[in-house]
Short mmCIF file of C-alpha atoms in Angstrom, two decimals:
data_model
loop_
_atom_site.label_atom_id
_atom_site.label_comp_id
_atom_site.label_asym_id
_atom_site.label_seq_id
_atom_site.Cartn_x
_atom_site.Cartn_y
_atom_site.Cartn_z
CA UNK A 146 11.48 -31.91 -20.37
CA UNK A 147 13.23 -30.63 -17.39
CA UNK A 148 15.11 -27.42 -18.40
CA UNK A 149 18.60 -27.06 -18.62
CA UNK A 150 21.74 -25.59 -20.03
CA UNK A 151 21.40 -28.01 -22.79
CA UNK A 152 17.85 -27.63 -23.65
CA UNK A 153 17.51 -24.05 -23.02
CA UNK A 154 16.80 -22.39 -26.34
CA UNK A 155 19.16 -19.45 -26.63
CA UNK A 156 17.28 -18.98 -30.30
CA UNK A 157 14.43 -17.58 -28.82
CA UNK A 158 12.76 -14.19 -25.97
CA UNK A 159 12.31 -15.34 -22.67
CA UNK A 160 9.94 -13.43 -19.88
CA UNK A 161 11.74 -12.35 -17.14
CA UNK A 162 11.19 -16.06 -14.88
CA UNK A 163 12.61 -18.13 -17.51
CA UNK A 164 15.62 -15.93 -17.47
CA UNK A 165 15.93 -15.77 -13.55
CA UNK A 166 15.64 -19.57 -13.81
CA UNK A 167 18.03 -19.52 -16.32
CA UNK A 168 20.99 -18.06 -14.33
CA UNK A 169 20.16 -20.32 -11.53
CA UNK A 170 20.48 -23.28 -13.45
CA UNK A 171 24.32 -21.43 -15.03
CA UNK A 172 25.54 -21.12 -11.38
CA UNK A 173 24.20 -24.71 -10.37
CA UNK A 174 26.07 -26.14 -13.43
CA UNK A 175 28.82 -25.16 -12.36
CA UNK A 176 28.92 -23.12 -8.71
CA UNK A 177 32.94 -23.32 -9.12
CA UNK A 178 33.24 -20.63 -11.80
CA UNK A 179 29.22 -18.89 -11.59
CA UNK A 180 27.76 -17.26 -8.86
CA UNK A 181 24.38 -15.50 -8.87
CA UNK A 182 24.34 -11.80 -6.81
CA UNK A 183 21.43 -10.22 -5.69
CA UNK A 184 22.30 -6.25 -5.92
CA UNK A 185 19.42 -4.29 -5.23
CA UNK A 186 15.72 -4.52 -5.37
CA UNK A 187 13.79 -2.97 -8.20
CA UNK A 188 11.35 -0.60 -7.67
CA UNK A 189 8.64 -2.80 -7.56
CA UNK A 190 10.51 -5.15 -5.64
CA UNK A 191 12.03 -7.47 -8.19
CA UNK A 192 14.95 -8.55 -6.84
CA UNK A 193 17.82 -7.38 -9.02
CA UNK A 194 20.73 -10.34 -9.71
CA UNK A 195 23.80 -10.35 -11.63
CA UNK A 196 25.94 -13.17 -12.42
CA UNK A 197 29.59 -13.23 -11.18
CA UNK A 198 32.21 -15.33 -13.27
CA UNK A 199 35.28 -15.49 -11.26
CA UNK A 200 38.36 -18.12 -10.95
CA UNK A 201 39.79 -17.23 -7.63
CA UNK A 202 41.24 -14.31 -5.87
CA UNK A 203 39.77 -11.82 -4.04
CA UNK A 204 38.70 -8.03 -5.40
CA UNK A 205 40.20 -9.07 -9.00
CA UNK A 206 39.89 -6.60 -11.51
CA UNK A 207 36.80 -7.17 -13.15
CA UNK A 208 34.84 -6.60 -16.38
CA UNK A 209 31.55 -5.29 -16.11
CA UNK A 210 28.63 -5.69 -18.84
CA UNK A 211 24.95 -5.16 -18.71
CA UNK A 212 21.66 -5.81 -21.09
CA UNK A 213 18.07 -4.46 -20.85
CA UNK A 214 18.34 -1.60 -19.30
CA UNK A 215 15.67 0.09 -21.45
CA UNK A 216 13.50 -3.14 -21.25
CA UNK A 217 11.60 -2.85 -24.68
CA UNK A 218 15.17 -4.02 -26.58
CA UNK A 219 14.76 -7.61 -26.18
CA UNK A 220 17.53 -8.71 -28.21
CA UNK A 221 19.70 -7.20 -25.65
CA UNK A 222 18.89 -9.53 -22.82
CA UNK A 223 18.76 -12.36 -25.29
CA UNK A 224 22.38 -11.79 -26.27
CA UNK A 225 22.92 -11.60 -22.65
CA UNK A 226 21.46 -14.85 -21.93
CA UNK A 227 24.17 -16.11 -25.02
CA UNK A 228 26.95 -14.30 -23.49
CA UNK A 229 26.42 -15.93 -20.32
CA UNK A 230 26.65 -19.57 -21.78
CA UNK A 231 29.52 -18.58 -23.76
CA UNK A 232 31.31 -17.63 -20.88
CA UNK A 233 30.42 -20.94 -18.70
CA UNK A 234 31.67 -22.78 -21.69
CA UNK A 235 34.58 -21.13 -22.74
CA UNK A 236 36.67 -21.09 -19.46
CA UNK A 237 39.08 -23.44 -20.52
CA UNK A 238 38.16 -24.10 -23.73
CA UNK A 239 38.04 -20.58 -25.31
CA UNK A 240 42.14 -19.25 -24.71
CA UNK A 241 40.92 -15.84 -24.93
CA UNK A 242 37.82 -16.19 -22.24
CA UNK A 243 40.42 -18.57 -20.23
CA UNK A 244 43.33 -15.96 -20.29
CA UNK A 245 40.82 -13.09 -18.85
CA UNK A 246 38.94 -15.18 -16.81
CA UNK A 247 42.36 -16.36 -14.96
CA UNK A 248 43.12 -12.47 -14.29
CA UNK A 249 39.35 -10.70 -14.38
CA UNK A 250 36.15 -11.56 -12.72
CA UNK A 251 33.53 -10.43 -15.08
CA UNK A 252 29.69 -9.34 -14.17
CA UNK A 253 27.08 -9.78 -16.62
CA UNK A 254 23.27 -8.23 -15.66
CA UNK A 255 21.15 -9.67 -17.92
CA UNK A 256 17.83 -7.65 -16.65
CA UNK A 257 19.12 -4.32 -15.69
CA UNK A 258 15.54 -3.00 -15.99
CA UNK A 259 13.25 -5.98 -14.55
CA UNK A 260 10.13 -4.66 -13.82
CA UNK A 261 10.24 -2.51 -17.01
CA UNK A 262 11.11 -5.80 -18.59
CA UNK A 263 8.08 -7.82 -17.26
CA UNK A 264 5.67 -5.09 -18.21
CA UNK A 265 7.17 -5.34 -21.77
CA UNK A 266 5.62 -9.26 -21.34
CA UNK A 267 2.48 -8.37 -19.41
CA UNK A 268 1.37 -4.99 -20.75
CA UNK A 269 3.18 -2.95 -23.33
CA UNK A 270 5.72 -4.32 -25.25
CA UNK A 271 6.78 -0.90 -26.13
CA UNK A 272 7.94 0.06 -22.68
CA UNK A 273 11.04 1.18 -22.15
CA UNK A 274 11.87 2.89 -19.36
CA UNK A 275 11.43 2.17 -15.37
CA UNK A 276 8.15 1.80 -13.69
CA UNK A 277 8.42 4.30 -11.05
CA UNK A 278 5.45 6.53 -9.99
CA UNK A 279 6.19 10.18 -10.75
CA UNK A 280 4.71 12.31 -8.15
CA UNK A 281 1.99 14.87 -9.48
CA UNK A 282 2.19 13.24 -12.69
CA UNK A 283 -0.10 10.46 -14.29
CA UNK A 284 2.98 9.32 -16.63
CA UNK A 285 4.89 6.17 -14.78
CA UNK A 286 8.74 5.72 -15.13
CA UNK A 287 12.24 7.15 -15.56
CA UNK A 288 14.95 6.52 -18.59
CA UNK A 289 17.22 4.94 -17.00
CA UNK A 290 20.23 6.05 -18.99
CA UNK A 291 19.44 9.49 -18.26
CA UNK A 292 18.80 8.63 -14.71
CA UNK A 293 23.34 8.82 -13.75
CA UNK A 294 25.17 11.45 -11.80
CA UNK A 295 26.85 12.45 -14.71
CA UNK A 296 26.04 15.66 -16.21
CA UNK A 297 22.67 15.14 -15.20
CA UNK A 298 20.19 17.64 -15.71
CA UNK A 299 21.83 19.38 -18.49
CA UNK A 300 20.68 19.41 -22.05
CA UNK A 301 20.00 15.75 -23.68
CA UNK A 302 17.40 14.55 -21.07
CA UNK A 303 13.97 15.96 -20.29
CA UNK A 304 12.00 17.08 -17.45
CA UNK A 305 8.93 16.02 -18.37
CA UNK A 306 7.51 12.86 -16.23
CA UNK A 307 5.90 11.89 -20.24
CA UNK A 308 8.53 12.17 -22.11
CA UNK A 309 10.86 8.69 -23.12
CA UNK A 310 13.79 10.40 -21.93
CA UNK A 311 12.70 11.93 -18.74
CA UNK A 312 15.94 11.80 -16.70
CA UNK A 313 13.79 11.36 -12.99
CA UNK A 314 13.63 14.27 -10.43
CA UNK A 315 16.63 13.42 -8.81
CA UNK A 316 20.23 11.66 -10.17
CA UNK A 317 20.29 7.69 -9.05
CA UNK A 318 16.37 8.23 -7.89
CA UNK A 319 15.69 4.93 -9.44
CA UNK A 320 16.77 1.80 -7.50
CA UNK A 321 17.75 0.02 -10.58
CA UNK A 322 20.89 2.66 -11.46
CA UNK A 323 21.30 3.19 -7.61
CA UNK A 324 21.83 -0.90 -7.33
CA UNK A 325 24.67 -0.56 -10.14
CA UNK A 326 26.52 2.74 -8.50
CA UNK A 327 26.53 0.91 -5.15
CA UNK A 328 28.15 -1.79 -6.58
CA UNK A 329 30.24 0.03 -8.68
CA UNK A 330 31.77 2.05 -5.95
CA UNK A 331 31.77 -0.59 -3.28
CA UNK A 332 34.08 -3.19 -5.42
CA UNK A 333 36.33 -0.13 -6.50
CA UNK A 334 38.32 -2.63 -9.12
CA UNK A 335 35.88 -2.28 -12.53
CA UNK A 336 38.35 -1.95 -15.06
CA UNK A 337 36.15 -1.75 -18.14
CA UNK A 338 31.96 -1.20 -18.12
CA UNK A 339 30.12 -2.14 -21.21
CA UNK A 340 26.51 -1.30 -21.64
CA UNK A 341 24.73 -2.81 -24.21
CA UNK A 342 21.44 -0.95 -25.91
CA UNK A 343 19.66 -1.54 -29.39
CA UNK A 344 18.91 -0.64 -32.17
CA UNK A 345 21.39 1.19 -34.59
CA UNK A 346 24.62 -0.52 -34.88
CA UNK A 347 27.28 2.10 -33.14
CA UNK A 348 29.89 1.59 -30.54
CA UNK A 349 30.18 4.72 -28.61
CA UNK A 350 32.34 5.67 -25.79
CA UNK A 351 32.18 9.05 -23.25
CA UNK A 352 31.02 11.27 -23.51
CA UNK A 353 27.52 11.95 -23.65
CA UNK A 354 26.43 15.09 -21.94
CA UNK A 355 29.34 17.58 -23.01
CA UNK A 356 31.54 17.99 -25.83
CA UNK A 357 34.42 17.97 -24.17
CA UNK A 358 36.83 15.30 -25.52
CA UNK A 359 37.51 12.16 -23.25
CA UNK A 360 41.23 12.22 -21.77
CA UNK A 361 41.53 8.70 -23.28
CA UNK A 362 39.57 9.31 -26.30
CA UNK A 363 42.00 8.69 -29.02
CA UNK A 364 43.16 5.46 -27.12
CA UNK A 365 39.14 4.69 -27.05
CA UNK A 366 38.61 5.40 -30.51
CA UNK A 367 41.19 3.58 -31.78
CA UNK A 368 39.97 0.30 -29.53
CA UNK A 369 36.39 1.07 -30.68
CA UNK A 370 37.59 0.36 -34.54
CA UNK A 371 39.01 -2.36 -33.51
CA UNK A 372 35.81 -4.17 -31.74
CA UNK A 373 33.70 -3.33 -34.43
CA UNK A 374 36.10 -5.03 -37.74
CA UNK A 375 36.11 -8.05 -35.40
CA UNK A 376 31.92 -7.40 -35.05
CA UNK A 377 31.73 -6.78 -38.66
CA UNK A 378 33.75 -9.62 -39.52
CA UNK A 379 31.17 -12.33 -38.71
CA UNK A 380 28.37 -11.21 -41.01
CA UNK A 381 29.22 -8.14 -42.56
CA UNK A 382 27.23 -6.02 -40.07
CA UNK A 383 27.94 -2.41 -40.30
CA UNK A 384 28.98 -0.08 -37.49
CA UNK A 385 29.74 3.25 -36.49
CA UNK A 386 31.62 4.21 -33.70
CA UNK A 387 32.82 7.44 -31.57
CA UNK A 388 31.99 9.30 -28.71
CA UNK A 389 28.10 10.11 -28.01
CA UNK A 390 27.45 13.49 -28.63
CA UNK A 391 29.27 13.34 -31.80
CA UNK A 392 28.30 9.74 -33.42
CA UNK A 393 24.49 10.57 -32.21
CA UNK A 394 23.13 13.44 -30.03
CA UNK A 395 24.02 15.47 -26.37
CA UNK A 396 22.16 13.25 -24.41
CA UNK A 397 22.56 13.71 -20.19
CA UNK A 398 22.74 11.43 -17.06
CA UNK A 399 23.75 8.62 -18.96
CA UNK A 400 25.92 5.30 -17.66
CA UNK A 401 28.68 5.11 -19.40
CA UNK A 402 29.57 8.57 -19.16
CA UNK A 403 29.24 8.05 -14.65
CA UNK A 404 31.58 4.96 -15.41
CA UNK A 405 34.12 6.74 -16.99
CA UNK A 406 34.28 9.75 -14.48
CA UNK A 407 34.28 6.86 -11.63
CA UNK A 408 37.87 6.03 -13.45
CA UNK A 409 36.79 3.38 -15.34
CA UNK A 410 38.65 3.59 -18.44
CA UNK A 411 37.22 1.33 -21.16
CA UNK A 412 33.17 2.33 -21.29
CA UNK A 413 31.15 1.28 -23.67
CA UNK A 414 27.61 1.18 -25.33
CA UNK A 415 26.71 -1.02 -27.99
CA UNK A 416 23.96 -0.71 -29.56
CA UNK A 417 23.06 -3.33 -31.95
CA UNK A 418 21.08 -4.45 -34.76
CA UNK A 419 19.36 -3.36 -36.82
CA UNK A 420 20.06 0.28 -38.90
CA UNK A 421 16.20 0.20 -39.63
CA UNK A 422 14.09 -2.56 -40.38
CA UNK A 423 12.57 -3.99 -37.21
CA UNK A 424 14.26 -1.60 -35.05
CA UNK A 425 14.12 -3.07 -31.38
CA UNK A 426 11.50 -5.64 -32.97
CA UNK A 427 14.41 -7.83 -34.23
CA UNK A 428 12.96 -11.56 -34.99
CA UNK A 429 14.10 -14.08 -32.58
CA UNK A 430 15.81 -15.43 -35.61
CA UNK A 431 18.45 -12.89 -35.46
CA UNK A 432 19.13 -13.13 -31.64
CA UNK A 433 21.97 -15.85 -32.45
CA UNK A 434 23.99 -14.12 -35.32
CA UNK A 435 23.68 -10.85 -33.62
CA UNK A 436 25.05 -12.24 -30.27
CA UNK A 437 27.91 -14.27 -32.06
CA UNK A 438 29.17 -11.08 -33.66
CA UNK A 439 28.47 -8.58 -30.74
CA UNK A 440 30.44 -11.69 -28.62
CA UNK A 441 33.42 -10.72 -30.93
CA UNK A 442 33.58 -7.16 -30.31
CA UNK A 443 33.13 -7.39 -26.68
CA UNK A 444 36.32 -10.02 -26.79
CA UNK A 445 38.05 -7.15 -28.45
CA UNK A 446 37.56 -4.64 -25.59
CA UNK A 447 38.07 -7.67 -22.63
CA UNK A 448 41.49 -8.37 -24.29
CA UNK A 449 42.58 -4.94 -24.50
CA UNK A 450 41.71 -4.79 -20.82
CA UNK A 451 43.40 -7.70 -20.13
CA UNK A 452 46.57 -6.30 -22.15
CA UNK A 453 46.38 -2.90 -20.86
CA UNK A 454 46.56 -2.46 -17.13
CA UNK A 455 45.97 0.47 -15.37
CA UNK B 171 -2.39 -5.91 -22.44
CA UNK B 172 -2.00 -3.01 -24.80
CA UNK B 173 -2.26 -3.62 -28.15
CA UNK B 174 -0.36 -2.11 -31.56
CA UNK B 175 -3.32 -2.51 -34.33
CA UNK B 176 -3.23 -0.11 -37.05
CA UNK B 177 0.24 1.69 -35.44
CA UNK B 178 3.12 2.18 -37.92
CA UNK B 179 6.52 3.14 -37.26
CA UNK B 180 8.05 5.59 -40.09
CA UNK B 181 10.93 6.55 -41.14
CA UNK B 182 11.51 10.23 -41.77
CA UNK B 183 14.75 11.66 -43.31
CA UNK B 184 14.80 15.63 -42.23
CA UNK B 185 16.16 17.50 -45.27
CA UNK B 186 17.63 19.95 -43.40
CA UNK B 187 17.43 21.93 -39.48
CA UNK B 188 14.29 23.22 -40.29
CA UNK B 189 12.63 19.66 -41.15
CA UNK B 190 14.21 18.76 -38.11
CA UNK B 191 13.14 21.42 -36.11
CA UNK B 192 9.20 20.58 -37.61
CA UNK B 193 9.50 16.95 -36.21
CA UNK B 194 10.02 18.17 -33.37
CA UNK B 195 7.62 20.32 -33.08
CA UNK B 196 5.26 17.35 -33.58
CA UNK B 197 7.73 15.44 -30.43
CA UNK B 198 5.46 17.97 -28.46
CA UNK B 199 1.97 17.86 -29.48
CA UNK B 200 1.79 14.31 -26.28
CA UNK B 201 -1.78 13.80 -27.44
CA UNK B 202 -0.20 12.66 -30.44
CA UNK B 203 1.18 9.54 -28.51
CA UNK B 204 3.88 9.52 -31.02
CA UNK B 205 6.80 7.46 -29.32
CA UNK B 206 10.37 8.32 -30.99
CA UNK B 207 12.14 5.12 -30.98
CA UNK B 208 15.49 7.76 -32.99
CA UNK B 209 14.98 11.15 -31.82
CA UNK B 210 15.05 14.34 -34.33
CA UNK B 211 18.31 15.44 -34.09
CA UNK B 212 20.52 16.34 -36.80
CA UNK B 213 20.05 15.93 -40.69
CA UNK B 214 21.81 13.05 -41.13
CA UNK B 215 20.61 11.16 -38.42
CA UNK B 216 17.07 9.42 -39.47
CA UNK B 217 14.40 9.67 -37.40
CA UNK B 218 12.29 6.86 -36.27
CA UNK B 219 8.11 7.09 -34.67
CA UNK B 220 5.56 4.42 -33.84
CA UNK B 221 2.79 6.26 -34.70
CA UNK B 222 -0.46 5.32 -33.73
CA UNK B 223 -3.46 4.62 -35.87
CA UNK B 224 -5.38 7.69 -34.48
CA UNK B 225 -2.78 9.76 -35.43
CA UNK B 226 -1.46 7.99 -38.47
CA UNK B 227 -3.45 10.44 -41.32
CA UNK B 228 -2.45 13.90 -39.39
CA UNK B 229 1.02 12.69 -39.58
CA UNK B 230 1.37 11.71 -42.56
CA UNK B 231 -0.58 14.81 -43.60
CA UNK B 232 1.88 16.87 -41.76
CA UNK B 233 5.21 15.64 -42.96
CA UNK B 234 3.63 16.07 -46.41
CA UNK B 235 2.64 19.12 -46.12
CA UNK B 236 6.04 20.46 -45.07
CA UNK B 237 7.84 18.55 -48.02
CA UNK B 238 9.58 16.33 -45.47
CA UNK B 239 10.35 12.86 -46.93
CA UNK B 240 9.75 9.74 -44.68
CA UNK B 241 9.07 5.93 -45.32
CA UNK B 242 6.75 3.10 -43.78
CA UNK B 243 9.50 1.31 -41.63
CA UNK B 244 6.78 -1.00 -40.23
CA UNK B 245 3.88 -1.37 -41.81
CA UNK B 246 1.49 -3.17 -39.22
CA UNK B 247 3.19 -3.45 -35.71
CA UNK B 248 0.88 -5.59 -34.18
CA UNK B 249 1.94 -8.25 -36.47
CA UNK B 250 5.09 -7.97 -35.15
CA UNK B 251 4.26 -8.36 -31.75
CA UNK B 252 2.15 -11.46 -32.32
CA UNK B 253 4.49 -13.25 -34.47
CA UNK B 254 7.13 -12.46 -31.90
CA UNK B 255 4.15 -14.26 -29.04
CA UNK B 256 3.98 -16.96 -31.27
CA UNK B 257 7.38 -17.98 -31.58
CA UNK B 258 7.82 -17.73 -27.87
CA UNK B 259 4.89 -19.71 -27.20
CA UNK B 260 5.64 -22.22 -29.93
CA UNK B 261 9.26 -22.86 -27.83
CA UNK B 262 7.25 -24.12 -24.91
CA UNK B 263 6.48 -27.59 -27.65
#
């Protein structure tokens, strides 16, 4: 049965083809509102796409959001993949997805970490981070959240080429977070960045690497309680939320914390399900509810974007 | 393809610093091949490791022998993975 929109099953893990093919078949369905964007080139050479949903205009403000970038947490590209459709179908359907649509473009990366993604498929389905070669070192890769210009180097990342959290011997050294700054910094107009991580049910905001209090962090907290009673409102799922070093550890280099020292106000991690069951092993069964909620949440923050210019 | 038999992932709840500080001591023994999927942190913060099969008894033994509480989180990971294979392959019909 030839694929399609239709007959894609959003209920299940794809391999990284499957998902490339899907967002070609999103931006052939319809090319008026989806466009597929090739960014970068992993370091292996997998090209690196993102999907642009845009109604017009030129440099809108836009809404950035991005799964997978440690590849081993499949349900975050799967709720990517759901995102995606929801967005295709909402525009003019959904008021809310219409209403920011008609004033944001919004970027969804699905695969943020690709070839980490297709080793998860072909090798180790533990792997997380990228699949760089680490000079004078027989351990491969670099975490990319550790990987930013933003506090990097400091405590909450490690040197060691072995280590899950090695931060990579220089900031942006890996093509995958280089890919996202370039683009960052070249469209100038990302008014909110969302990146989205599992497992452990928080919503954290900036920062990360210090303890020093975000300038907007009681207008981020307050936003952040918000998302997650619209989350939790779907199935009862539990979250915490706050800034990172407090809700969970000092941890350096990371994303969010570079988005919100580029001036980008409203940035976000999720990560979701589970608190400790499966962990990143979620069943495929749970890839639907946990979308549908985590949908909710990100609403919440696209709204308040949409409401709160700046 | 690399392959998960015998590896568990625990659950460990650190009493205290100290406990902490004695997980991660064990975050640096690498020939372990312990893989934190929740770093040792803080107290209330529970820790999570796949633990491999080779290294499942010293583990355990360790943890035990430092009166530091933890909990099979998954009991056989390869099942895991291979259900999750199955229901991708079964998608394809």
């Amino acid at each position: 049965m030839p694929l399609s929109i239709e007959t894609f099953n959003y209920a299940s893990y794809h391999n990284l083809d499957e998902i490339y093919d899907f967002m070609d078949l999103l931006a052939a369905e319809k090319p008026s509102l989806v466009s597929k964007i090739q960014i970068g080139r992993s370091y292996e050479g997998r090209p690196i796409n993102i999907l642009k949903f845009s109604t017009g205009g030129v440099k809108r403000p836009a809404i950035w959001i991005d799964t997978g970038i440690h590849s081993r947490e499949w349900v975050t590209q799967a709720s990517g993949i759901v995102f995606a459709k929801k967005l295709l179908d909402g525009y003019g359907k959904d008021a809310s997805v219409t209403s920011i649509l008609d004033h944001f473009d919004i970027f969804l990366e699905i695969v943020t970490n690709p070839d980490g993604f297709a080793f998860t498929h072909s090798k180790n389905r533990m792997w997380r981070k990228t699949r760089s070669i680490n000079s004078g070192s027989s351990c491969v890769g670099v975490d990319p959240n550790r990987n930013w210009d933003a506090g990097f180097g400091v405590a909450g990342s490690s040197g060691n080429p072995c280590s899950e959290t090695y931060r990579g011997p220089r900031a942006n050294s890996e093509p995958e977070v280089k890919a996202i700054v370039d683009f960052v910094k070249s469209h100038g107009n990302i008014k909110a960045f969302v990146s989205i991580h599992s497992y452990s049910q928080l919503l954290l905001y900036p920062f990360g690497y210090t303890s020093k209090k975000a300038a907007d962090a009681q207008e981020l907290d307050a936003l952040a309680k918000k998302a997650v009673d619209a989350l939790s409102s779907l199935h009862g799922t539990q979250y915490k939320y706050g800034s990172i070093i407090t809700t969970i550890y000092q941890a350096s280099g990371g994303t969010i914390d570079w988005t919100y020292e580029q001036g980008i106000k409203y940035s976000y991690t999720f990560e979701l399900r589970d608190t400790g069951r499966y962990g990143f092993m979620l069943p495929a069964s749970q890839i639907i509810p946990t979308a549908e909620e985590t949908w909710l949440a990100l609403k919440v923050i696209m709204e308040h974007t949409r409401d709160h210019p700046y | 393809t690399e392959n998960f038999v015998g590896h568990q992932v625990l659950r460990i709840s650190a009493a205290d610093e100290a406990q902490v500080d004695k997980v991660k001591d064990l975050e640096e023994l690498e020939d372990l091949q312990l893989d934190f999927w929740r770093a040792p942190v803080h107290p209330e913060l529970p820790i999570d490791v796949r633990v491999p099969f080779a290294s499942l008894q010293g583990v355990k033994v360790y943890l035990e022998s430092h009166d530091i509480d933890y909990s099979i989180m998954i009991e056989d990971l390869q099942e895991l993975v291979d259900e999750e294979q199955l229901h991708m392959s079964r998608r394809h019909f």
